[in-house]
Amino acid sequence: FIMLDKPDEEIDCVLSEHVMALHAGTKSAVFSKAERRDTQNKSRLEWDIEKSLSERLKMSRSEVTDPIPHQLLRKYIGYARKYVHPKIGPEAAGVIQEFYLTLRRRHQSRDSTPITTRQLESLMRLTEARARLELREVASK
């Protein structure tokens, strides 16, 4: 059973508001699994702690191969996944919605790739991921 997507600006607006509301109302899943430990990296981080990150970033490529040690990056990502669950702020939600509606308007011709609510949900997940990367509780414009 195939359902054709017929672009309608009013319906698109209502549908995008609905998807945004559903997405904003959901709580991030709490990790029920025990935190996995890396068996290879049980010891302390093995990197030069005497130099700050900004100093390491200023070094030439030949001087350093890893400005952010692998173990530190893994811990950062693990912390962000476990403790940071950003919500999309109203201003950012408006920007995302307007961008989605603009895409829908531009891609109404028959030969273009259809823009669906999956793209809207993807934009929202990308926005939340960026906020999580920055350890923010609210994704803003």
CSV table of C-alpha atoms in Angstrom, one decimal:
chain,number,residue,atom,x,y,z
A,1,PHE,CA,0.0,0.0,0.0
A,2,ILE,CA,1.6,3.2,-1.2
A,3,MET,CA,0.7,6.6,0.2
A,4,LEU,CA,1.8,9.5,-1.9
A,5,ASP,CA,3.1,12.6,-0.3
A,6,LYS,CA,1.3,15.7,-1.7
A,7,PRO,CA,3.0,18.9,-0.6
A,8,ASP,CA,0.6,21.3,1.2
A,9,GLU,CA,2.1,24.2,3.1
A,10,GLU,CA,-0.6,24.3,5.8
A,11,ILE,CA,-0.5,20.6,6.4
A,12,ASP,CA,3.3,20.6,6.3
A,13,CYS,CA,3.4,23.4,9.0
A,14,VAL,CA,0.9,21.5,11.3
A,15,LEU,CA,2.7,18.2,10.8
A,16,SER,CA,6.1,19.8,11.5
A,17,GLU,CA,4.8,21.4,14.7
A,18,HIS,CA,3.4,18.0,15.7
A,19,VAL,CA,6.7,16.2,15.1
A,20,MET,CA,8.6,18.9,16.9
A,21,ALA,CA,6.2,18.7,19.9
A,22,LEU,CA,6.5,14.9,20.0
A,23,HIS,CA,10.3,15.1,19.9
A,24,ALA,CA,10.5,17.9,22.5
A,25,GLY,CA,8.3,15.9,24.9
A,26,THR,CA,10.3,12.7,24.9
A,27,LYS,CA,12.8,12.1,27.6
A,28,SER,CA,16.2,10.7,26.6
A,29,ALA,CA,16.6,7.1,27.3
A,30,VAL,CA,18.4,6.3,30.5
A,31,PHE,CA,21.2,3.9,29.9
A,32,SER,CA,20.2,0.7,31.7
A,33,LYS,CA,23.3,-1.2,30.7
A,34,ALA,CA,26.3,-1.0,33.0
A,35,GLU,CA,29.0,1.3,31.8
A,36,ARG,CA,31.4,-0.7,29.6
A,37,ARG,CA,35.0,-0.6,30.5
A,38,ASP,CA,37.7,-0.7,27.9
A,39,THR,CA,39.8,-3.7,28.8
A,40,GLN,CA,42.8,-2.4,26.9
A,41,ASN,CA,42.9,0.9,28.7
A,42,LYS,CA,42.6,0.1,32.4
A,43,SER,CA,45.6,2.2,33.3
A,44,ARG,CA,45.8,6.0,33.6
A,45,LEU,CA,45.7,8.0,30.5
A,46,GLU,CA,49.1,7.9,28.9
A,47,TRP,CA,49.6,11.3,27.4
A,48,ASP,CA,51.6,14.4,28.2
A,49,ILE,CA,49.7,16.1,31.0
A,50,GLU,CA,52.2,18.9,31.3
A,51,LYS,CA,50.9,20.6,28.1
A,52,SER,CA,47.4,22.0,27.9
A,53,LEU,CA,45.1,21.2,25.1
A,54,SER,CA,45.5,24.7,23.6
A,55,GLU,CA,49.3,24.2,23.6
A,56,ARG,CA,49.0,20.8,21.9
A,57,LEU,CA,46.7,22.2,19.2
A,58,LYS,CA,49.2,24.9,18.4
A,59,MET,CA,52.0,22.4,17.8
A,60,SER,CA,52.9,21.5,14.2
A,61,ARG,CA,51.7,18.3,12.7
A,62,SER,CA,55.1,16.7,12.8
A,63,GLU,CA,55.4,17.4,16.6
A,64,VAL,CA,52.1,15.7,17.6
A,65,THR,CA,49.9,13.1,16.1
A,66,ASP,CA,47.1,13.1,18.6
A,67,PRO,CA,46.0,16.5,20.0
A,68,ILE,CA,43.2,14.9,22.0
A,69,PRO,CA,44.2,11.5,23.3
A,70,HIS,CA,41.9,8.6,22.3
A,71,GLN,CA,41.1,7.6,25.9
A,72,LEU,CA,40.2,11.2,26.8
A,73,LEU,CA,37.9,11.5,23.8
A,74,ARG,CA,36.2,8.2,24.7
A,75,LYS,CA,35.6,9.4,28.3
A,76,TYR,CA,34.3,12.7,27.0
A,77,ILE,CA,31.8,11.0,24.6
A,78,GLY,CA,30.8,8.5,27.4
A,79,TYR,CA,30.1,11.4,29.8
A,80,ALA,CA,28.1,13.3,27.2
A,81,ARG,CA,26.0,10.2,26.4
A,82,LYS,CA,25.3,9.5,30.0
A,83,TYR,CA,24.8,12.9,31.5
A,84,VAL,CA,23.9,15.4,28.8
A,85,HIS,CA,20.3,15.2,27.4
A,86,PRO,CA,19.7,18.5,25.5
A,87,LYS,CA,16.3,19.8,24.6
A,88,ILE,CA,15.7,22.0,21.6
A,89,GLY,CA,15.0,25.6,22.6
A,90,PRO,CA,12.1,27.5,21.0
A,91,GLU,CA,14.3,29.7,18.9
A,92,ALA,CA,16.3,26.7,17.5
A,93,ALA,CA,13.0,24.8,16.9
A,94,GLY,CA,11.7,27.8,14.9
A,95,VAL,CA,14.8,27.9,12.8
A,96,ILE,CA,14.6,24.1,12.1
A,97,GLN,CA,11.0,24.3,11.3
A,98,GLU,CA,11.4,27.2,8.9
A,99,PHE,CA,14.3,25.4,7.2
A,100,TYR,CA,12.2,22.3,6.8
A,101,LEU,CA,9.3,24.2,5.3
A,102,THR,CA,11.7,26.0,2.9
A,103,LEU,CA,13.1,22.7,1.8
A,104,ARG,CA,9.6,21.3,1.2
A,105,ARG,CA,8.6,24.4,-0.9
A,106,ARG,CA,11.8,24.1,-3.0
A,107,HIS,CA,11.5,20.4,-3.7
A,108,GLN,CA,7.9,20.2,-4.9
A,109,SER,CA,8.7,19.4,-8.5
A,110,ARG,CA,8.2,15.8,-9.7
A,111,ASP,CA,11.9,15.2,-10.6
A,112,SER,CA,13.3,16.2,-7.2
A,113,THR,CA,14.0,14.1,-4.1
A,114,PRO,CA,11.0,14.2,-1.8
A,115,ILE,CA,11.5,15.9,1.6
A,116,THR,CA,9.6,14.1,4.3
A,117,THR,CA,9.3,14.3,8.1
A,118,ARG,CA,12.2,11.9,8.3
A,119,GLN,CA,14.4,14.8,7.2
A,120,LEU,CA,12.9,17.0,9.9
A,121,GLU,CA,13.5,14.4,12.6
A,122,SER,CA,17.1,14.0,11.3
A,123,LEU,CA,17.6,17.8,11.6
A,124,MET,CA,16.4,17.6,15.1
A,125,ARG,CA,18.7,14.7,16.0
A,126,LEU,CA,21.7,16.5,14.5
A,127,THR,CA,20.8,19.6,16.5
A,128,GLU,CA,20.6,17.6,19.7
A,129,ALA,CA,23.9,15.8,18.9
A,130,ARG,CA,25.7,19.1,18.4
A,131,ALA,CA,24.4,20.4,21.7
A,132,ARG,CA,25.4,17.2,23.4
A,133,LEU,CA,28.9,17.5,21.9
A,134,GLU,CA,29.1,21.0,23.4
A,135,LEU,CA,27.7,19.7,26.8
A,136,ARG,CA,24.7,22.0,26.5
A,137,GLU,CA,21.4,21.3,28.2
A,138,VAL,CA,19.5,23.4,25.6
A,139,ALA,CA,20.1,23.4,21.9
A,140,SER,CA,20.0,27.1,20.8
A,141,LYS,CA,20.2,29.0,17.6
